[in-house]
Amino acid sequence: MKHYDVVIVGGGINGCGLLRDLALNGVKALLIDKGDYSAQTSQGSSKMLHGGIRYLENFDFGLIQEALEEKNLWLKLTPHLCFEREFYLPLYRYSKYTPWMLEAGLIIYDFLSHFQNRPHQMLSAEETMKLLPSIDSKGLKGSGKYYDGIVDDAKLSLECLYDALIEPGVDALSYHEVTSTVQITDGYEVTYENRKNKKSETVTATFVVFTTGPFTDQLLPKLQVPWTPQLVPSKGIHLWLKEGSIDVQGSVVLTTKDNRVVFVIPQRDAILVGTTETMVNEEIFNIKATAKEIDYLLKVLQESFPQSNLSEASIISTFAGVRPLAKEEGSQHSLGKVSRHHKIYRPTSHSYVMIGGKYTTFRKMTQELAHEIVPRLGLRYRPSLTLNPLRQHSIMPTFGKQPKLTIEMVKRIIKEERVTTFEDLVKRRLSLLEDPEKMTDVMGIPVQQVLALF
Ligand SMILES: Cc1cc2nc3c(=O)[nH]c(=O)nc-3n(C[C@H](O)[C@H](O)[C@H](O)COP(=O)(O)OP(=O)(O)OC[C@H]3O[C@@H](n4cnc5c(N)ncnc54)[C@H](O)[C@@H]3O)c2cc1C
């Protein structure tokens, strides 16, 4: 039976980030995911690297500072996957905050970034209308302008994975579901099933780590890992709207009358809109947006941009995810206020579980875990290794100039970037926004020609 130092269950950003950190530190590790890598929560985020301006409300300064440091780090390390952009936060007569309160918040936000953020600006109602001419002017008091990062969330996870796989003794399996973990002397036997041919295989590992995000509470009891539910799963959906469906150039942070925050972020010849925040009781693997959730976002947009004429026809595609928020003891908070701090558990001496947190802070979270695991394997932990650039980039860049796609490139992507299905290729390797089931061509190549490669 093959042996690894560590088996990681779950290949979202946390699993891929941890695999990279461990691999760079000489750990022999295997990562296993039930579907494609980064195909669940880590492709369903608002795609922002940010400190989280609204967490100022919770006085979560430590988390904001850490997240801003990480944002600025990834902007430098992976400029092909991340970029900085301006956000406008308009204030209305009904808004919870006055311009004074917003300005104080933005000063703190800039300060917490050690002034690495581009400085904020306060704008009058007239100045705001000049920059955002289509926004609702009724009751507008002005706006705050500040800067945050945008990231291709799925691709950053994938590039962390590719970087890890360069190291000897490191491997990864997608479309393999972990079905059993059995404690043995000094470790675990981990069994996983190939979801295509249904064949099972077992390996041993000194440590098993669960980075299964919102799936953790459902999965661990099935695998007989001692566990009491720790999550407050909260669903959020997004829409990709056709460019021009709203007349907006800059990114806007709408604070709704029901006290939610909705981002409107023009990027990549489209407009990203999100998100919602609702409790989930349905199956969460491959979760989809419902008609009610889509209507809610369209309604918020229509109210905020009254001259637009939005309908289902304005939508290119939708996506959804479930925030793996960690419960706080005795917390009575509404979902929006549940902490974005992560938690690490050790249910048995040879297993770890990591939940919660934000995409932006994944490197810090996985460092904390690697710091614990690497010395227990008799190796020296060097945290600075994750500051090195990623060594294998995706063949198709996300932002900037796209090379013309050829069938030879598609074959190379499938081979070199561990693609299993057509959806893996279209959504995460090519980062296309269209629904794969409705496509007639893939960047000019007839869809049948591409499908024939699978
Ligand atoms: C709507 C929304 C908006 C967000 N916006 C932002 C944002 O703008 N910025 C930010 O910093 N953060 C944001 N977040 C948070 C961020 O997306 C998550 O914190 C992060 O993606 C969680 O990653 P993960 O690796 O823990 O989970 P996941 O990405 O869900 O990975 C868990 C993996 O476990 C796998 N798995 C489950 N069961 C098994 C099994 N039996 N065997 C093998 N594998 C299994 C799944 O297939 C999955 O791929 C947002 C989240 C949501 C939902």
Short mmCIF file of C-alpha atoms and ligand atoms in Angstrom, two decimals:
data_model
loop_
_atom_site.label_atom_id
_atom_site.label_comp_id
_atom_site.label_asym_id
_atom_site.label_seq_id
_atom_site.Cartn_x
_atom_site.Cartn_y
_atom_site.Cartn_z
CA MET A 1 0.00 0.00 0.00
CA LYS A 2 1.39 3.41 -0.94
CA HIS A 3 2.27 5.72 1.97
CA TYR A 4 2.18 9.54 2.16
CA ASP A 5 3.15 11.86 4.99
CA VAL A 6 -0.13 13.73 4.50
CA VAL A 7 -3.37 13.10 2.62
CA ILE A 8 -5.40 16.27 2.06
CA VAL A 9 -9.13 15.79 1.47
CA GLY A 10 -10.60 18.71 -0.51
CA GLY A 11 -8.98 20.60 -3.37
CA GLY A 12 -10.39 24.12 -3.01
CA ILE A 13 -8.07 27.05 -2.30
CA ASN A 14 -7.33 25.80 1.20
CA GLY A 15 -6.42 22.27 0.07
CA CYS A 16 -4.35 23.50 -2.89
CA GLY A 17 -2.67 26.20 -0.77
CA LEU A 18 -1.83 23.69 1.96
CA LEU A 19 -0.49 21.17 -0.58
CA ARG A 20 1.84 23.85 -1.95
CA ASP A 21 3.09 24.90 1.49
CA LEU A 22 3.73 21.28 2.54
CA ALA A 23 5.32 20.35 -0.81
CA LEU A 24 7.73 23.31 -0.69
CA ASN A 25 8.74 22.10 2.77
CA GLY A 26 9.62 18.60 1.56
CA VAL A 27 6.44 16.80 2.69
CA LYS A 28 5.21 13.85 0.55
CA ALA A 29 1.52 14.58 0.14
CA LEU A 30 -1.54 13.54 -1.84
CA LEU A 31 -4.54 15.82 -2.44
CA ILE A 32 -7.91 14.26 -3.32
CA ASP A 33 -11.03 16.03 -4.56
CA LYS A 34 -14.48 14.63 -5.28
CA GLY A 35 -14.81 16.85 -8.38
CA ASP A 36 -12.48 19.15 -10.27
CA TYR A 37 -10.02 21.20 -8.22
CA SER A 38 -11.49 24.50 -7.07
CA ALA A 39 -14.87 23.69 -8.56
CA GLN A 40 -16.96 24.37 -5.44
CA THR A 41 -16.73 27.35 -3.06
CA SER A 42 -13.37 28.42 -4.44
CA GLN A 43 -14.88 29.29 -7.81
CA GLY A 44 -18.04 30.75 -6.28
CA SER A 45 -16.60 33.72 -4.43
CA SER A 46 -17.08 37.41 -5.25
CA LYS A 47 -13.54 37.17 -6.67
CA MET A 48 -12.25 39.88 -4.38
CA LEU A 49 -8.97 40.00 -2.55
CA HIS A 50 -9.96 42.36 0.19
CA GLY A 51 -9.73 43.31 3.81
CA GLY A 52 -13.51 43.48 3.92
CA ILE A 53 -14.59 47.06 4.46
CA ARG A 54 -17.81 45.92 6.14
CA TYR A 55 -15.93 43.92 8.80
CA LEU A 56 -14.87 47.31 10.22
CA GLU A 57 -18.35 47.30 11.70
CA ASN A 58 -17.36 44.27 13.81
CA PHE A 59 -14.05 45.94 14.84
CA ASP A 60 -12.30 42.93 13.28
CA PHE A 61 -9.11 44.96 12.76
CA GLY A 62 -6.69 42.01 13.06
CA LEU A 63 -8.47 40.06 10.31
CA ILE A 64 -8.74 43.13 8.05
CA GLN A 65 -5.07 43.97 8.46
CA GLU A 66 -3.98 40.40 7.69
CA ALA A 67 -6.29 40.23 4.66
CA LEU A 68 -5.01 43.57 3.29
CA GLU A 69 -1.42 42.36 3.63
CA GLU A 70 -2.32 39.18 1.74
CA LYS A 71 -4.20 41.13 -0.93
CA ASN A 72 -1.18 43.32 -1.56
CA LEU A 73 1.11 40.28 -1.60
CA TRP A 74 -0.92 38.40 -4.26
CA LEU A 75 -1.26 41.54 -6.38
CA LYS A 76 2.55 41.52 -6.56
CA LEU A 77 3.10 37.74 -6.80
CA THR A 78 0.45 36.94 -9.44
CA PRO A 79 -0.32 40.04 -11.53
CA HIS A 80 -1.62 37.73 -14.30
CA LEU A 81 -4.41 36.50 -11.97
CA CYS A 82 -5.15 39.57 -9.84
CA PHE A 83 -5.50 43.29 -10.32
CA GLU A 84 -6.43 46.29 -8.22
CA ARG A 85 -9.50 48.36 -8.93
CA GLU A 86 -11.48 51.24 -7.54
CA PHE A 87 -14.78 50.76 -5.67
CA TYR A 88 -17.41 53.45 -5.12
CA LEU A 89 -19.61 53.16 -2.05
CA PRO A 90 -22.60 55.54 -2.49
CA LEU A 91 -24.42 56.83 0.58
CA TYR A 92 -28.14 57.65 0.62
CA ARG A 93 -30.50 59.30 3.06
CA TYR A 94 -31.62 55.82 4.19
CA SER A 95 -28.00 54.51 4.56
CA LYS A 96 -26.89 53.28 7.94
CA TYR A 97 -23.76 55.41 7.71
CA THR A 98 -23.16 59.12 7.37
CA PRO A 99 -20.34 60.41 5.11
CA TRP A 100 -18.36 61.14 8.30
CA MET A 101 -18.64 57.55 9.46
CA LEU A 102 -17.65 56.24 6.04
CA GLU A 103 -14.65 58.54 5.86
CA ALA A 104 -13.49 57.43 9.32
CA GLY A 105 -13.83 53.78 8.16
CA LEU A 106 -11.85 54.40 4.98
CA ILE A 107 -9.07 56.16 6.92
CA ILE A 108 -8.82 53.09 9.17
CA TYR A 109 -8.90 50.80 6.10
CA ASP A 110 -5.96 52.65 4.49
CA PHE A 111 -4.13 52.68 7.82
CA LEU A 112 -4.60 48.92 8.31
CA SER A 113 -3.00 48.34 4.89
CA HIS A 114 0.10 50.17 6.22
CA PHE A 115 -0.80 52.75 3.53
CA GLN A 116 -0.07 50.16 0.81
CA ASN A 117 -3.64 50.64 -0.49
CA ARG A 118 -4.10 53.46 -2.97
CA PRO A 119 -5.57 56.25 -0.79
CA HIS A 120 -9.34 56.62 -0.53
CA GLN A 121 -11.29 59.73 -1.56
CA MET A 122 -14.64 61.15 -0.44
CA LEU A 123 -16.90 62.45 -3.24
CA SER A 124 -19.90 64.78 -3.14
CA ALA A 125 -23.24 63.77 -4.68
CA GLU A 126 -22.40 65.83 -7.82
CA GLU A 127 -18.96 64.25 -8.19
CA THR A 128 -20.49 60.79 -7.71
CA MET A 129 -23.11 61.43 -10.42
CA LYS A 130 -20.38 62.52 -12.84
CA LEU A 131 -18.49 59.25 -12.31
CA LEU A 132 -21.56 56.98 -12.00
CA PRO A 133 -24.16 58.80 -14.15
CA SER A 134 -26.66 55.93 -14.17
CA ILE A 135 -26.87 55.43 -10.41
CA ASP A 136 -30.07 56.40 -8.58
CA SER A 137 -29.70 60.10 -7.68
CA LYS A 138 -32.71 60.23 -5.32
CA GLY A 139 -31.45 60.93 -1.80
CA LEU A 140 -27.78 60.49 -2.80
CA LYS A 141 -25.48 62.17 -0.28
CA GLY A 142 -22.12 61.32 -1.87
CA SER A 143 -19.76 58.35 -1.96
CA GLY A 144 -16.44 56.98 -0.82
CA LYS A 145 -13.88 55.72 -3.32
CA TYR A 146 -11.35 53.09 -2.24
CA TYR A 147 -9.32 50.23 -3.75
CA ASP A 148 -9.44 46.43 -3.44
CA GLY A 149 -8.19 43.46 -5.47
CA ILE A 150 -9.89 41.23 -8.06
CA VAL A 151 -8.75 37.62 -8.49
CA ASP A 152 -9.56 34.69 -10.74
CA ASP A 153 -10.33 32.50 -7.72
CA ALA A 154 -10.37 29.11 -9.49
CA LYS A 155 -7.12 29.79 -11.34
CA LEU A 156 -5.14 30.89 -8.29
CA SER A 157 -6.04 27.57 -6.60
CA LEU A 158 -5.03 25.70 -9.75
CA GLU A 159 -1.69 27.49 -10.00
CA CYS A 160 -0.95 26.71 -6.32
CA LEU A 161 -1.67 23.07 -7.18
CA TYR A 162 0.58 23.08 -10.26
CA ASP A 163 3.36 24.66 -8.18
CA ALA A 164 3.04 21.91 -5.55
CA LEU A 165 3.08 19.12 -8.14
CA ILE A 166 6.56 20.18 -9.30
CA GLU A 167 7.97 18.80 -6.02
CA PRO A 168 8.87 15.07 -5.83
CA GLY A 169 6.49 12.73 -3.97
CA VAL A 170 3.52 15.08 -4.35
CA ASP A 171 0.36 14.07 -6.21
CA ALA A 172 -3.28 14.99 -6.70
CA LEU A 173 -6.43 13.22 -7.83
CA SER A 174 -9.60 14.92 -9.04
CA TYR A 175 -12.98 13.14 -9.40
CA HIS A 176 -12.02 10.79 -6.55
CA GLU A 177 -14.24 10.75 -3.48
CA VAL A 178 -12.83 9.87 -0.08
CA THR A 179 -15.17 7.18 1.24
CA SER A 180 -13.41 5.93 4.38
CA THR A 181 -10.70 6.89 6.84
CA VAL A 182 -9.57 4.26 9.35
CA GLN A 183 -7.24 5.04 12.22
CA ILE A 184 -4.18 2.76 12.35
CA THR A 185 -1.06 2.90 14.52
CA ASP A 186 0.60 6.27 13.83
CA GLY A 187 -1.73 7.33 11.07
CA TYR A 188 -4.66 6.58 8.83
CA GLU A 189 -5.78 4.33 6.02
CA VAL A 190 -7.60 6.47 3.49
CA THR A 191 -9.86 4.91 0.85
CA TYR A 192 -11.13 6.82 -2.17
CA GLU A 193 -13.35 5.89 -5.08
CA ASN A 194 -12.75 6.88 -8.69
CA ARG A 195 -16.09 8.52 -9.59
CA LYS A 196 -15.79 7.45 -13.24
CA ASN A 197 -14.99 3.72 -13.02
CA LYS A 198 -16.10 3.25 -9.37
CA LYS A 199 -12.80 1.52 -8.48
CA SER A 200 -11.54 2.06 -4.94
CA GLU A 201 -7.98 2.35 -3.72
CA THR A 202 -6.45 2.70 -0.25
CA VAL A 203 -3.29 4.52 0.84
CA THR A 204 -1.80 5.10 4.28
CA ALA A 205 -0.86 8.50 5.65
CA THR A 206 0.75 9.78 8.82
CA PHE A 207 -1.75 12.65 8.83
CA VAL A 208 -5.09 13.22 7.14
CA VAL A 209 -6.23 16.82 6.76
CA PHE A 210 -9.76 17.88 5.86
CA THR A 211 -10.03 21.11 3.89
CA THR A 212 -13.53 20.26 2.78
CA GLY A 213 -15.04 23.71 3.41
CA PRO A 214 -18.84 23.70 3.65
CA PHE A 215 -18.95 19.89 3.15
CA THR A 216 -17.12 19.21 6.43
CA ASP A 217 -20.10 18.81 8.78
CA GLN A 218 -21.78 16.31 6.44
CA LEU A 219 -18.63 14.39 5.57
CA LEU A 220 -16.78 13.83 8.83
CA PRO A 221 -19.48 11.83 10.66
CA LYS A 222 -19.75 9.57 7.56
CA LEU A 223 -16.02 8.89 7.79
CA GLN A 224 -16.31 8.18 11.53
CA VAL A 225 -14.10 11.13 12.44
CA PRO A 226 -15.12 12.42 15.91
CA TRP A 227 -16.91 15.66 15.09
CA THR A 228 -19.73 17.92 16.23
CA PRO A 229 -21.12 20.29 13.58
CA GLN A 230 -19.16 23.55 13.49
CA LEU A 231 -20.50 25.37 10.44
CA VAL A 232 -23.09 28.03 9.76
CA PRO A 233 -23.44 27.33 6.03
CA SER A 234 -24.53 30.43 4.18
CA LYS A 235 -25.30 30.42 0.45
CA GLY A 236 -24.40 33.27 -1.89
CA ILE A 237 -25.12 33.63 -5.58
CA HIS A 238 -23.68 35.82 -8.34
CA LEU A 239 -24.71 36.88 -11.83
CA TRP A 240 -22.50 37.56 -14.83
CA LEU A 241 -24.36 40.25 -16.79
CA LYS A 242 -23.78 41.23 -20.41
CA GLU A 243 -21.51 44.24 -20.81
CA GLY A 244 -23.65 47.37 -21.20
CA SER A 245 -26.72 45.91 -19.47
CA ILE A 246 -26.03 48.52 -16.79
CA ASP A 247 -24.29 51.74 -17.74
CA VAL A 248 -21.48 51.53 -15.20
CA GLN A 249 -17.70 51.84 -15.57
CA GLY A 250 -16.40 51.72 -11.99
CA SER A 251 -17.17 49.03 -9.38
CA VAL A 252 -20.01 49.94 -7.05
CA VAL A 253 -20.75 48.72 -3.54
CA LEU A 254 -24.49 48.98 -3.03
CA THR A 255 -25.84 48.93 0.49
CA THR A 256 -29.42 47.74 0.13
CA LYS A 257 -32.48 48.81 2.08
CA ASP A 258 -32.54 45.36 3.75
CA ASN A 259 -29.00 46.09 4.97
CA ARG A 260 -27.08 43.81 2.60
CA VAL A 261 -24.06 44.60 0.46
CA VAL A 262 -24.23 43.95 -3.29
CA PHE A 263 -21.10 44.40 -5.42
CA VAL A 264 -21.36 45.47 -9.07
CA ILE A 265 -17.96 44.86 -10.66
CA PRO A 266 -17.37 45.41 -14.39
CA GLN A 267 -14.61 43.04 -15.54
CA ARG A 268 -13.67 40.84 -18.49
CA ASP A 269 -16.30 42.21 -20.97
CA ALA A 270 -19.07 41.54 -18.45
CA ILE A 271 -20.41 42.74 -15.10
CA LEU A 272 -20.19 40.59 -12.00
CA VAL A 273 -23.02 41.11 -9.50
CA GLY A 274 -23.33 39.54 -6.07
CA THR A 275 -24.08 38.42 -3.58
CA THR A 276 -26.91 37.06 -1.44
CA GLU A 277 -26.72 35.49 2.01
CA THR A 278 -29.20 32.76 2.91
CA MET A 279 -29.24 29.65 5.10
CA VAL A 280 -29.07 26.37 3.16
CA ASN A 281 -30.93 23.14 3.69
CA GLU A 282 -30.50 21.71 0.19
CA GLU A 283 -27.68 19.51 -1.25
CA ILE A 284 -24.65 21.77 -1.46
CA PHE A 285 -22.36 19.94 -3.90
CA ASN A 286 -22.61 21.79 -7.26
CA ILE A 287 -25.20 24.14 -5.72
CA LYS A 288 -27.06 26.43 -8.16
CA ALA A 289 -28.73 29.86 -7.99
CA THR A 290 -32.53 29.72 -7.66
CA ALA A 291 -34.98 31.91 -9.61
CA LYS A 292 -35.88 33.72 -6.37
CA GLU A 293 -32.26 34.61 -5.64
CA ILE A 294 -31.69 35.79 -9.22
CA ASP A 295 -34.85 37.96 -9.04
CA TYR A 296 -33.63 39.48 -5.77
CA LEU A 297 -30.35 40.66 -7.34
CA LEU A 298 -32.07 41.93 -10.50
CA LYS A 299 -34.50 43.90 -8.33
CA VAL A 300 -31.68 45.49 -6.29
CA LEU A 301 -29.93 46.46 -9.53
CA GLN A 302 -33.06 47.85 -11.14
CA GLU A 303 -33.70 50.05 -8.07
CA SER A 304 -30.09 51.23 -7.93
CA PHE A 305 -29.75 51.86 -11.68
CA PRO A 306 -33.31 53.01 -12.54
CA GLN A 307 -32.60 53.69 -16.23
CA SER A 308 -31.42 50.16 -16.93
CA ASN A 309 -33.82 47.64 -18.37
CA LEU A 310 -32.75 44.38 -16.81
CA SER A 311 -34.28 40.99 -17.48
CA GLU A 312 -33.19 37.35 -17.62
CA ALA A 313 -31.88 38.11 -21.13
CA SER A 314 -29.22 40.37 -19.55
CA ILE A 315 -27.68 37.36 -17.76
CA ILE A 316 -24.74 35.44 -19.28
CA SER A 317 -24.56 32.88 -16.46
CA THR A 318 -24.97 32.47 -12.72
CA PHE A 319 -22.98 30.68 -10.04
CA ALA A 320 -23.42 29.89 -6.37
CA GLY A 321 -21.36 28.85 -3.39
CA VAL A 322 -21.73 28.12 0.31
CA ARG A 323 -19.60 30.07 2.76
CA PRO A 324 -17.97 27.66 5.21
CA LEU A 325 -18.42 30.04 8.14
CA ALA A 326 -17.27 28.72 11.50
CA LYS A 327 -19.74 28.94 14.40
CA GLU A 328 -18.84 31.17 17.30
CA GLU A 329 -19.68 30.03 20.79
CA GLY A 330 -22.98 31.58 21.86
CA SER A 331 -23.19 33.71 18.69
CA GLN A 332 -26.58 35.25 18.01
CA HIS A 333 -25.30 37.22 15.03
CA SER A 334 -27.08 37.42 11.71
CA LEU A 335 -25.27 35.60 8.88
CA GLY A 336 -23.63 38.75 7.59
CA LYS A 337 -21.99 39.20 10.96
CA VAL A 338 -20.74 35.65 11.53
CA SER A 339 -16.98 35.97 11.87
CA ARG A 340 -14.73 35.33 8.84
CA HIS A 341 -12.02 33.96 11.13
CA HIS A 342 -10.87 30.41 10.41
CA LYS A 343 -10.62 27.54 12.86
CA ILE A 344 -8.27 24.55 12.98
CA TYR A 345 -9.29 21.40 14.86
CA ARG A 346 -7.43 18.20 15.74
CA PRO A 347 -10.21 15.60 16.20
CA THR A 348 -7.64 12.78 16.67
CA SER A 349 -3.86 12.80 17.12
CA HIS A 350 -3.30 12.20 13.36
CA SER A 351 -6.09 14.26 11.80
CA TYR A 352 -6.73 17.97 11.29
CA VAL A 353 -9.70 19.97 10.04
CA MET A 354 -9.60 23.56 8.81
CA ILE A 355 -12.78 25.58 8.21
CA GLY A 356 -13.92 29.18 7.92
CA GLY A 357 -11.79 32.10 6.89
CA LYS A 358 -11.72 33.94 3.59
CA TYR A 359 -10.20 33.19 0.22
CA THR A 360 -7.94 36.24 0.63
CA THR A 361 -6.24 34.85 3.75
CA PHE A 362 -5.76 31.25 2.60
CA ARG A 363 -1.95 31.44 2.72
CA LYS A 364 -1.96 32.58 6.35
CA MET A 365 -4.48 29.89 7.29
CA THR A 366 -2.59 27.05 5.63
CA GLN A 367 0.68 28.34 7.12
CA GLU A 368 -0.74 27.91 10.59
CA LEU A 369 -1.57 24.28 9.80
CA ALA A 370 1.72 23.56 7.99
CA HIS A 371 3.57 25.04 10.96
CA GLU A 372 1.97 22.39 13.13
CA ILE A 373 2.30 19.40 10.76
CA VAL A 374 5.80 19.83 9.25
CA PRO A 375 7.76 19.66 12.56
CA ARG A 376 5.66 16.64 13.61
CA LEU A 377 7.10 14.89 10.53
CA GLY A 378 10.64 15.67 11.73
CA LEU A 379 11.17 18.41 9.12
CA ARG A 380 12.05 22.09 9.57
CA TYR A 381 9.21 24.45 8.60
CA ARG A 382 10.21 27.44 6.46
CA PRO A 383 7.19 29.76 6.18
CA SER A 384 8.91 32.15 3.75
CA LEU A 385 8.86 29.58 0.92
CA THR A 386 5.26 30.47 0.05
CA LEU A 387 6.45 33.99 -0.78
CA ASN A 388 8.20 32.59 -3.88
CA PRO A 389 6.49 33.11 -7.26
CA LEU A 390 4.28 30.33 -8.62
CA ARG A 391 6.31 28.31 -11.13
CA GLN A 392 3.68 26.98 -13.55
CA HIS A 393 1.21 29.43 -15.01
CA SER A 394 -2.04 28.50 -16.73
CA ILE A 395 -1.70 28.37 -20.50
CA MET A 396 -4.59 30.82 -20.98
CA PRO A 397 -4.14 34.05 -19.00
CA THR A 398 -7.23 35.39 -17.27
CA PHE A 399 -6.76 39.10 -17.60
CA GLY A 400 -4.91 40.95 -20.35
CA LYS A 401 -4.39 39.79 -23.88
CA GLN A 402 -5.77 36.30 -24.63
CA PRO A 403 -3.83 34.30 -27.24
CA LYS A 404 -5.96 32.84 -30.05
CA LEU A 405 -7.13 29.39 -28.96
CA THR A 406 -6.18 26.45 -31.21
CA ILE A 407 -7.07 22.77 -30.90
CA GLU A 408 -3.37 22.07 -30.21
CA MET A 409 -3.55 24.44 -27.23
CA VAL A 410 -6.68 22.71 -25.97
CA LYS A 411 -4.87 19.35 -26.12
CA ARG A 412 -1.93 20.84 -24.20
CA ILE A 413 -4.22 22.36 -21.55
CA ILE A 414 -6.03 19.04 -21.06
CA LYS A 415 -2.71 17.22 -20.59
CA GLU A 416 -0.68 19.75 -18.62
CA GLU A 417 -3.43 21.26 -16.47
CA ARG A 418 -5.09 18.02 -15.32
CA VAL A 419 -8.44 18.52 -17.05
CA THR A 420 -10.99 15.71 -16.81
CA THR A 421 -14.26 17.11 -18.18
CA PHE A 422 -15.39 19.68 -20.75
CA GLU A 423 -16.67 21.85 -17.89
CA ASP A 424 -13.23 21.81 -16.20
CA LEU A 425 -11.75 23.13 -19.42
CA VAL A 426 -14.33 25.81 -20.16
CA LYS A 427 -15.04 27.17 -16.68
CA ARG A 428 -11.75 26.94 -14.81
CA ARG A 429 -8.87 26.53 -17.33
CA LEU A 430 -10.26 28.95 -19.97
CA SER A 431 -12.26 31.02 -17.41
CA LEU A 432 -15.14 31.45 -19.89
CA LEU A 433 -18.35 32.88 -18.45
CA GLU A 434 -20.89 31.12 -20.69
CA ASP A 435 -22.83 28.09 -19.50
CA PRO A 436 -20.85 25.08 -20.92
CA GLU A 437 -24.11 23.28 -21.78
CA LYS A 438 -25.26 26.10 -24.04
CA MET A 439 -22.00 26.68 -25.93
CA THR A 440 -21.82 26.16 -29.68
CA ASP A 441 -18.13 27.02 -29.95
CA VAL A 442 -15.18 27.36 -27.60
CA MET A 443 -13.42 30.61 -28.47
CA GLY A 444 -14.05 30.00 -32.16
CA ILE A 445 -13.50 26.20 -32.18
CA PRO A 446 -16.73 24.22 -32.84
CA VAL A 447 -17.84 22.63 -29.58
CA GLN A 448 -18.07 19.11 -31.14
CA GLN A 449 -14.37 19.26 -32.03
CA VAL A 450 -13.48 20.05 -28.41
CA LEU A 451 -15.93 17.52 -26.93
CA ALA A 452 -14.32 14.81 -29.08
CA LEU A 453 -11.13 15.21 -27.01
CA PHE A 454 -12.84 13.89 -23.86
C1 LIG B 1 -20.84 33.75 -2.14
C2 LIG B 1 -19.43 33.79 -1.61
C3 LIG B 1 -18.66 34.91 -1.82
C4 LIG B 1 -17.36 34.94 -1.32
N1 LIG B 1 -16.58 36.01 -1.62
C5 LIG B 1 -15.31 36.06 -1.18
C6 LIG B 1 -14.46 37.12 -1.57
O1 LIG B 1 -14.82 37.97 -2.39
N2 LIG B 1 -13.22 37.16 -1.04
C7 LIG B 1 -12.77 36.23 -0.16
O2 LIG B 1 -11.65 36.35 0.32
N3 LIG B 1 -13.54 35.15 0.19
C8 LIG B 1 -14.78 35.04 -0.31
N4 LIG B 1 -15.56 33.96 -0.02
C9 LIG B 1 -15.03 32.89 0.84
C10 LIG B 1 -14.17 31.88 0.05
O3 LIG B 1 -14.73 31.61 -1.21
C11 LIG B 1 -14.03 30.58 0.85
O4 LIG B 1 -13.55 30.90 2.13
C12 LIG B 1 -13.05 29.60 0.22
O5 LIG B 1 -13.27 29.45 -1.17
C13 LIG B 1 -13.20 28.24 0.89
O6 LIG B 1 -12.32 27.33 0.28
P1 LIG B 1 -12.20 25.83 0.77
O7 LIG B 1 -11.00 25.28 0.08
O8 LIG B 1 -12.22 25.77 2.25
O9 LIG B 1 -13.57 25.12 0.29
P2 LIG B 1 -13.99 24.56 -1.15
O10 LIG B 1 -13.49 25.41 -2.24
O11 LIG B 1 -15.44 24.29 -1.11
O12 LIG B 1 -13.23 23.17 -1.24
C14 LIG B 1 -13.68 22.01 -0.55
C15 LIG B 1 -13.50 20.82 -1.49
O13 LIG B 1 -13.77 19.61 -0.78
C16 LIG B 1 -14.18 18.67 -1.73
N5 LIG B 1 -14.79 17.51 -1.09
C17 LIG B 1 -15.95 17.46 -0.38
N6 LIG B 1 -16.20 16.19 0.02
C18 LIG B 1 -15.17 15.42 -0.45
C19 LIG B 1 -14.85 14.04 -0.38
N7 LIG B 1 -15.63 13.14 0.24
N8 LIG B 1 -13.71 13.60 -0.97
C20 LIG B 1 -12.88 14.46 -1.63
N9 LIG B 1 -13.15 15.78 -1.72
C21 LIG B 1 -14.27 16.26 -1.13
C22 LIG B 1 -15.14 19.47 -2.60
O14 LIG B 1 -15.32 18.86 -3.88
C23 LIG B 1 -14.46 20.83 -2.67
O15 LIG B 1 -13.73 21.03 -3.88
C24 LIG B 1 -16.84 33.85 -0.56
C25 LIG B 1 -17.63 32.71 -0.39
C26 LIG B 1 -18.90 32.67 -0.95
C27 LIG B 1 -19.71 31.41 -0.83
#
